[in-house]
Amino acid sequence: TLFLQDTGKQLLFLFICKGWQVYSSAQDADGRCICTVVAPEQSLCSRDAKSRQLRQLLEKVQNMSQSIEVLNLRTQRDFQYVMKMESQMKGLRTKFRQIEDDRKSIMARNFQELKDKMDELKPLIPVLEQYKTDAVLISQFKEEIRNLSAVLTGIQEELGAYDYDELYQRVLRLDSRLRNCMGKLTCGKLMKITGPVTIKTSGTRFGAWMTDPQASTRNNRVWYMDSYTNSKIVREYKTMEDFVAGVVSRTYSLPFKWEGTNHIVYNGSLYYNKYQSNIIVKYSFETGSVLAQRALEFAGFHNMYPYTWGGFSDIDVMADELGMWVVYATNQNAGNIVISQIDPDTLQVLKTWNTEYSKRNAGESFMICGTLYITNSHLSGAKVYYAFSTKTSTYEYTDIPFHNQYFHISMLDYNARERALYAWNNGHQVIFNVTLFHVIKTDDDS
């Protein structure tokens, strides 16, 4: 469904297709067009169904009109044969009457003449049969055209008085503008968290599960790491359906045990905190080997600065639309949260931001578009309470509640590909949907 209204710089439209919703815009004090987009999954919208139907019907009517013209020419030709047959039939009727009046005068010549007349009529019999068939076909075509005309009239009334080509070009122009708009929706501000959807119930109270945000849409592998310590076993599932059914495709034994539940899979490799250390390990699932490991300078570990629930959750590796991050705390920052952006290949710290939010008072945290969102608890009543923007190095207090259905969250991680939060909620693997607010600059913006 598609509606459009242009009012100067302000663009107001509604476009609904599978997986996208673009609705109501406003104009801010600077004259910029602002619209809100809910985009759970990027996908292409299909062409308008009524336009396709109208085009197909017009083509069909054109084809049938050509067929009827051919049949009409054939019918005129056959009609001439019928007229000739009628004349010959009258002649035969006269002959038969003569034979009836005077049977004794029948001569061999009369029989031969009669035979010749019958031979002339034989070729006309198939013509008559074809004429009957064509007449039925024409009748069927006429009925179908009447039905199509009614459908076309209904579609024309729905589309209004617009010329079809003009309407089609307007749809193309709007589609192009909308696609340009969608191309700018890579990032946004968190406005709402809905759900959760419970995918599976398994494992202990604490653990981690994830998909790869860098993988293609055809790659839906799931990785599963039960418990927060004293384990090296990672289970892989080919699809989400296999994960739900418990069909394991591969099992990996890591070279080092992990600590905490804040691991991620990124571009085919697992990133995790090495047991009893502040070392981050990059492990390749493809080669089954460690590609890199690096100590996070001054970072507290082994329950020095964990989240509120404990569980050796001192170091949290995460990723978003802008790359890879690690969240931790240091003595130098008085136990408050530190954010570092790291290189996914070398694990080298690229840039660091110090916040004033105590790591021990944070329930969980996750990054979206370069902003760290922190929850105030891992228990019931938890909400996103604090947000720190690495773009502006500023923070704000927020009030974004979410439903902690199973009362104890030990892992909360954002997946940029799916625009969703993966969570481990007291032995339940769940997914939360997020709503992002987008500010879109139009071409008219200066």
XYZ file of C-alpha atoms in Angstrom:
446
model
C 0.000 0.000 0.000
C 1.468 3.363 -0.951
C 0.438 6.909 -0.090
C 2.413 10.093 -0.849
C 1.984 13.735 0.044
C 4.536 16.430 -0.699
C 4.399 19.673 1.300
C 7.479 21.707 0.502
C 10.445 20.232 2.289
C 8.262 17.928 4.309
C 7.727 14.465 2.836
C 4.837 12.510 4.317
C 4.313 8.967 3.106
C 3.266 5.485 4.091
C 4.866 2.502 2.419
C 4.219 -0.986 3.761
C 5.837 -4.109 2.390
C 7.198 -7.241 3.856
C 9.491 -6.398 6.780
C 9.457 -2.555 6.403
C 7.290 0.219 7.791
C 7.920 3.874 6.998
C 5.445 6.141 8.655
C 4.702 9.783 9.587
C 7.349 12.432 9.266
C 7.769 15.886 10.710
C 9.870 18.938 10.051
C 12.329 20.023 12.740
C 13.405 23.569 13.614
C 16.191 23.456 11.016
C 13.802 22.447 8.248
C 14.997 18.851 8.008
C 12.602 16.056 7.153
C 12.379 13.559 9.994
C 10.678 10.192 9.605
C 10.525 7.082 11.704
C 11.267 3.695 10.186
C 10.758 0.251 11.679
C 13.137 -1.988 9.773
C 13.428 -5.455 11.360
C 14.852 -6.905 8.221
C 16.129 -5.420 4.998
C 14.352 -6.638 1.957
C 13.160 -5.543 -1.404
C 9.568 -4.519 -1.881
C 7.594 -6.109 -4.693
C 5.964 -4.118 -7.495
C 2.385 -2.930 -6.963
C 0.041 -5.900 -7.512
C -2.754 -3.901 -9.087
C -0.408 -2.343 -11.636
C 0.882 -5.791 -12.602
C -2.678 -7.106 -12.865
C -3.754 -4.197 -15.026
C -0.806 -4.646 -17.381
C -1.437 -8.398 -17.720
C -5.134 -7.870 -18.403
C -4.428 -5.277 -21.097
C -2.019 -7.661 -22.830
C -4.575 -10.465 -22.639
C -7.346 -8.323 -24.136
C -5.017 -7.267 -26.966
C -4.158 -10.899 -27.758
C -7.824 -11.901 -27.745
C -8.741 -9.001 -30.025
C -6.206 -10.248 -32.581
C -7.601 -13.782 -32.325
C -11.151 -12.556 -32.846
C -10.055 -10.616 -35.943
C -8.575 -13.802 -37.438
C -11.725 -15.762 -36.616
C -13.856 -13.047 -38.183
C -11.960 -13.266 -41.479
C -12.272 -17.038 -41.445
C -15.994 -16.796 -40.705
C -16.568 -14.478 -43.698
C -14.788 -16.935 -45.947
C -16.822 -19.865 -44.609
C -20.034 -17.916 -45.029
C -19.385 -17.765 -48.788
C -19.060 -21.556 -48.806
C -22.346 -21.895 -46.953
C -24.125 -19.626 -49.449
C -22.820 -21.779 -52.260
C -23.966 -24.917 -50.452
C -27.455 -23.461 -49.974
C -27.783 -22.864 -53.722
C -26.659 -26.415 -54.495
C -29.069 -27.839 -51.941
C -31.965 -26.075 -53.670
C -30.896 -27.645 -56.942
C -30.823 -31.081 -55.341
C -34.306 -30.572 -53.909
C -35.627 -29.834 -57.410
C -33.966 -32.974 -58.767
C -35.445 -35.121 -56.039
C -38.918 -33.784 -56.807
C -38.470 -34.660 -60.460
C -37.417 -38.154 -59.492
C -40.407 -38.517 -57.200
C -42.850 -37.348 -59.903
C -41.651 -39.680 -62.540
C -39.720 -42.650 -61.199
C -40.032 -44.494 -64.506
C -38.104 -41.769 -66.352
C -35.008 -42.167 -64.269
C -32.097 -42.637 -66.560
C -28.469 -43.420 -65.944
C -27.653 -39.817 -66.784
C -29.744 -38.576 -63.886
C -27.972 -40.869 -61.460
C -24.564 -39.688 -62.664
C -25.606 -36.045 -62.348
C -26.836 -36.683 -58.828
C -23.592 -38.376 -57.904
C -21.601 -35.441 -59.256
C -23.598 -33.009 -57.117
C -22.941 -35.075 -53.999
C -19.236 -35.168 -54.747
C -19.242 -31.354 -54.884
C -20.906 -31.165 -51.487
C -18.443 -33.467 -49.692
C -15.644 -30.821 -49.250
C -18.151 -28.460 -47.695
C -18.936 -30.801 -44.795
C -15.596 -30.112 -42.920
C -16.103 -26.400 -43.560
C -19.457 -26.550 -41.824
C -17.917 -28.383 -38.872
C -15.130 -25.792 -38.586
C -17.680 -23.001 -38.839
C -19.596 -24.478 -35.889
C -16.378 -24.746 -33.841
C -15.356 -21.172 -34.616
C -18.810 -19.929 -33.666
C -18.504 -21.551 -30.234
C -14.997 -20.142 -29.752
C -16.127 -16.655 -30.689
C -18.952 -16.918 -28.196
C -16.493 -17.918 -25.466
C -14.170 -15.018 -26.341
C -17.048 -12.571 -26.201
C -18.020 -13.789 -22.747
C -14.440 -13.560 -21.469
C -14.050 -10.048 -22.856
C -17.216 -8.996 -21.056
C -15.767 -10.350 -17.789
C -12.406 -8.658 -18.364
C -14.087 -5.380 -19.168
C -15.854 -5.499 -15.809
C -12.551 -6.177 -14.029
C -10.778 -3.382 -15.901
C -13.576 -0.976 -15.063
C -13.225 -1.853 -11.376
C -9.449 -1.353 -11.429
C -9.824 1.931 -13.264
C -12.266 3.148 -10.621
C -9.793 2.167 -7.877
C -6.822 3.827 -9.591
C -8.811 6.956 -10.305
C -8.607 9.142 -13.341
C -4.830 8.853 -13.790
C -3.405 7.698 -17.056
C -1.778 4.297 -16.579
C 1.641 5.337 -17.921
C 1.613 8.506 -15.835
C 0.671 6.554 -12.704
C 3.345 3.940 -13.398
C 6.038 6.619 -13.779
C 4.965 8.226 -10.506
C 5.267 4.880 -8.756
C 8.772 4.414 -10.196
C 9.853 7.877 -9.039
C 8.493 7.308 -5.554
C 10.103 3.880 -5.422
C 13.468 5.432 -6.302
C 13.113 8.082 -3.601
C 12.106 5.462 -1.071
C 15.100 3.270 -1.897
C 17.404 6.261 -1.447
C 15.737 6.854 1.887
C 16.192 3.214 2.904
C 19.866 3.393 1.996
C 20.371 5.947 4.754
C 18.789 3.744 7.428
C 21.997 2.085 8.560
C 21.876 3.645 12.001
C 19.404 5.110 14.437
C 18.616 5.827 18.055
C 17.048 3.132 20.232
C 13.438 4.012 21.015
C 11.724 0.776 22.025
C 12.347 -2.891 22.887
C 9.563 -5.438 22.319
C 9.225 -9.133 23.005
C 10.802 -11.378 23.885
C 10.242 -14.325 21.576
C 11.350 -17.532 23.268
C 13.356 -19.616 20.795
C 14.369 -22.497 23.060
C 14.694 -23.597 26.676
C 17.988 -25.345 27.374
C 21.198 -25.332 29.394
C 21.981 -23.832 32.770
C 20.890 -20.443 34.110
C 23.891 -18.777 32.472
C 25.276 -18.965 28.943
C 25.538 -17.368 25.509
C 24.120 -18.025 22.052
C 24.571 -16.037 18.886
C 24.559 -15.749 15.081
C 27.133 -13.976 12.913
C 26.055 -10.392 12.023
C 28.606 -10.362 9.187
C 27.330 -13.546 7.535
C 25.262 -13.528 4.347
C 21.497 -13.876 4.559
C 21.847 -17.511 3.405
C 24.107 -18.311 6.351
C 22.008 -18.756 9.505
C 24.334 -20.799 11.679
C 23.847 -20.637 15.437
C 26.550 -21.067 18.107
C 25.836 -22.152 21.665
C 28.078 -21.816 24.755
C 26.518 -23.095 27.988
C 27.703 -21.797 31.395
C 29.937 -18.817 32.230
C 33.137 -20.644 33.213
C 35.167 -23.848 33.221
C 34.161 -24.903 29.696
C 35.711 -25.054 26.233
C 32.880 -26.684 24.210
C 31.081 -24.677 21.493
C 28.176 -26.276 19.612
C 27.263 -25.212 16.103
C 23.870 -25.583 14.389
C 23.348 -25.061 10.643
C 20.040 -23.220 11.015
C 17.769 -21.810 13.658
C 15.419 -24.729 13.024
C 18.235 -27.191 13.776
C 19.022 -25.247 16.944
C 15.432 -25.546 18.129
C 15.389 -29.261 17.258
C 18.766 -29.870 18.927
C 20.469 -31.079 15.724
C 24.171 -30.266 16.242
C 26.218 -29.948 13.035
C 29.683 -29.486 14.626
C 31.309 -29.331 18.035
C 34.445 -27.291 18.710
C 36.862 -27.661 21.624
C 38.539 -24.317 22.243
C 42.255 -24.173 23.162
C 41.427 -22.072 26.271
C 38.472 -22.002 28.635
C 36.271 -18.928 28.525
C 35.183 -16.560 31.260
C 31.790 -14.851 31.406
C 29.027 -14.972 28.787
C 29.862 -11.921 26.687
C 31.255 -13.583 23.557
C 30.455 -12.855 19.906
C 30.868 -14.517 16.523
C 31.993 -11.980 13.926
C 32.892 -12.732 10.307
C 33.360 -16.451 10.985
C 35.485 -16.156 14.147
C 34.679 -16.396 17.843
C 35.864 -13.606 20.160
C 35.920 -14.389 23.878
C 37.581 -13.573 27.209
C 40.236 -16.103 28.183
C 39.714 -17.698 31.617
C 41.269 -15.830 34.581
C 42.793 -13.111 32.416
C 42.021 -9.864 30.612
C 43.054 -11.451 27.295
C 40.693 -11.448 24.313
C 41.021 -14.484 22.030
C 40.067 -14.668 18.339
C 39.345 -18.263 17.312
C 38.633 -19.269 13.687
C 35.891 -21.853 13.208
C 37.182 -22.549 9.696
C 40.765 -23.418 10.656
C 40.139 -24.485 14.252
C 42.994 -22.308 15.442
C 43.660 -19.083 17.353
C 44.225 -16.217 14.927
C 45.004 -13.545 17.517
C 44.975 -12.822 21.242
C 45.701 -9.614 23.080
C 45.578 -8.383 26.680
C 43.229 -5.483 27.383
C 45.416 -3.040 29.306
C 44.272 -2.261 32.875
C 40.970 -4.120 32.379
C 39.570 -5.786 35.479
C 38.761 -9.515 35.223
C 37.573 -12.563 37.182
C 34.792 -10.713 39.044
C 36.784 -7.563 39.742
C 34.307 -5.409 37.821
C 31.454 -7.670 36.658
C 27.865 -6.783 35.810
C 25.363 -6.892 38.693
C 24.829 -10.651 38.339
C 28.525 -11.546 38.630
C 29.545 -14.564 36.560
C 33.011 -13.242 35.615
C 31.252 -10.792 33.305
C 34.034 -8.198 33.574
C 34.879 -8.022 29.846
C 32.086 -7.744 27.266
C 32.978 -8.124 23.558
C 30.310 -6.781 21.202
C 29.710 -5.555 17.649
C 27.340 -3.196 15.868
C 26.976 -1.403 12.523
C 30.254 0.490 13.069
C 32.520 -2.420 13.994
C 33.781 -4.261 17.068
C 33.850 -2.993 20.651
C 34.828 -4.145 24.116
C 33.289 -2.856 27.361
C 35.099 -3.213 30.689
C 36.230 -1.224 33.749
C 39.586 -0.154 35.161
C 41.006 1.091 38.414
C 42.192 4.157 36.535
C 38.540 5.006 35.752
C 37.409 4.240 39.322
C 35.603 1.058 38.300
C 33.412 2.931 35.828
C 32.690 1.588 32.373
C 35.310 2.025 29.658
C 34.465 1.619 25.949
C 37.155 0.684 23.416
C 36.781 0.182 19.689
C 39.100 -2.606 18.521
C 40.422 -3.946 15.224
C 38.697 -7.295 14.470
C 41.878 -8.660 12.866
C 44.590 -7.665 15.331
C 42.448 -6.908 18.436
C 44.391 -3.667 18.792
C 42.552 -0.848 20.593
C 41.746 1.945 18.136
C 40.082 4.468 20.445
C 38.827 4.573 24.044
C 36.065 6.475 25.897
C 35.701 6.716 29.689
C 32.195 6.923 31.141
C 30.983 7.782 34.623
C 28.665 4.779 34.975
C 29.768 2.119 37.485
C 30.318 -1.270 35.884
C 29.056 -3.057 39.014
C 25.754 -1.145 38.799
C 25.099 -2.197 35.201
C 22.858 -5.176 34.552
C 24.015 -5.664 30.946
C 24.993 -3.472 27.996
C 25.015 -3.504 24.200
C 26.130 -1.257 21.327
C 23.879 0.093 18.554
C 25.298 2.512 15.986
C 28.194 3.570 18.195
C 26.050 4.214 21.271
C 26.394 2.048 24.382
C 23.059 1.271 26.059
C 23.201 0.114 29.693
C 20.476 -1.623 31.676
C 20.057 -0.855 35.354
C 19.489 -4.468 36.448
C 19.541 -8.107 35.344
C 16.341 -8.855 37.320
C 12.621 -8.074 36.899
C 11.821 -4.430 36.222
C 15.032 -3.892 34.277
C 15.155 -1.112 31.704
C 17.681 0.674 29.525
C 18.701 3.451 31.869
C 21.819 5.074 30.394
C 23.210 5.761 26.918
C 26.707 6.944 25.973
C 27.401 8.169 22.427
C 30.927 7.593 21.155
C 30.179 10.007 18.304
C 29.668 12.996 20.612
C 31.324 11.630 23.806
C 28.153 12.571 25.711
C 25.643 10.603 27.759
C 21.976 10.777 28.645
C 19.640 8.977 31.019
C 16.922 7.015 29.284
C 13.802 5.108 30.274
C 13.286 2.197 27.864
C 11.633 -0.752 29.627
C 11.696 -4.322 28.368
C 10.050 -7.533 29.528
C 12.409 -9.707 31.588
C 10.154 -12.722 31.149
C 12.263 -15.281 33.026
C 13.584 -12.891 35.695
C 17.371 -13.263 35.239
C 19.360 -12.043 32.203
C 22.988 -13.163 31.972
C 23.653 -12.206 28.343
C 22.246 -9.409 26.145
C 23.840 -8.768 22.753
C 22.780 -6.760 19.669
C 22.864 -8.331 16.193
C 23.173 -5.619 13.541
C 22.187 -7.882 10.641
C 18.885 -8.841 12.241
C 18.417 -5.628 14.238
C 17.539 -7.665 17.309
C 18.815 -8.393 20.805
C 19.865 -11.952 21.632
C 19.500 -12.827 25.310
C 20.076 -15.743 27.692
C 17.246 -15.454 30.203
C 17.489 -17.955 33.054
C 18.020 -20.998 30.829
C 15.870 -19.652 27.975
C 17.263 -18.419 24.671
C 15.147 -15.424 23.616
C 15.155 -12.592 21.074
C 13.991 -9.003 21.582
C 13.012 -6.743 18.680
C 14.241 -3.150 18.670
C 12.742 0.025 17.204
C 15.230 2.628 15.992
C 14.498 6.288 15.317
C 16.089 7.644 12.133
C 16.681 11.246 11.077
C 16.754 11.364 7.276
C 18.057 14.383 5.379
C 16.203 15.086 2.137
C 17.805 16.457 -1.013
C 16.368 19.882 -0.156
C 18.322 20.084 3.115
C 21.089 22.670 3.064
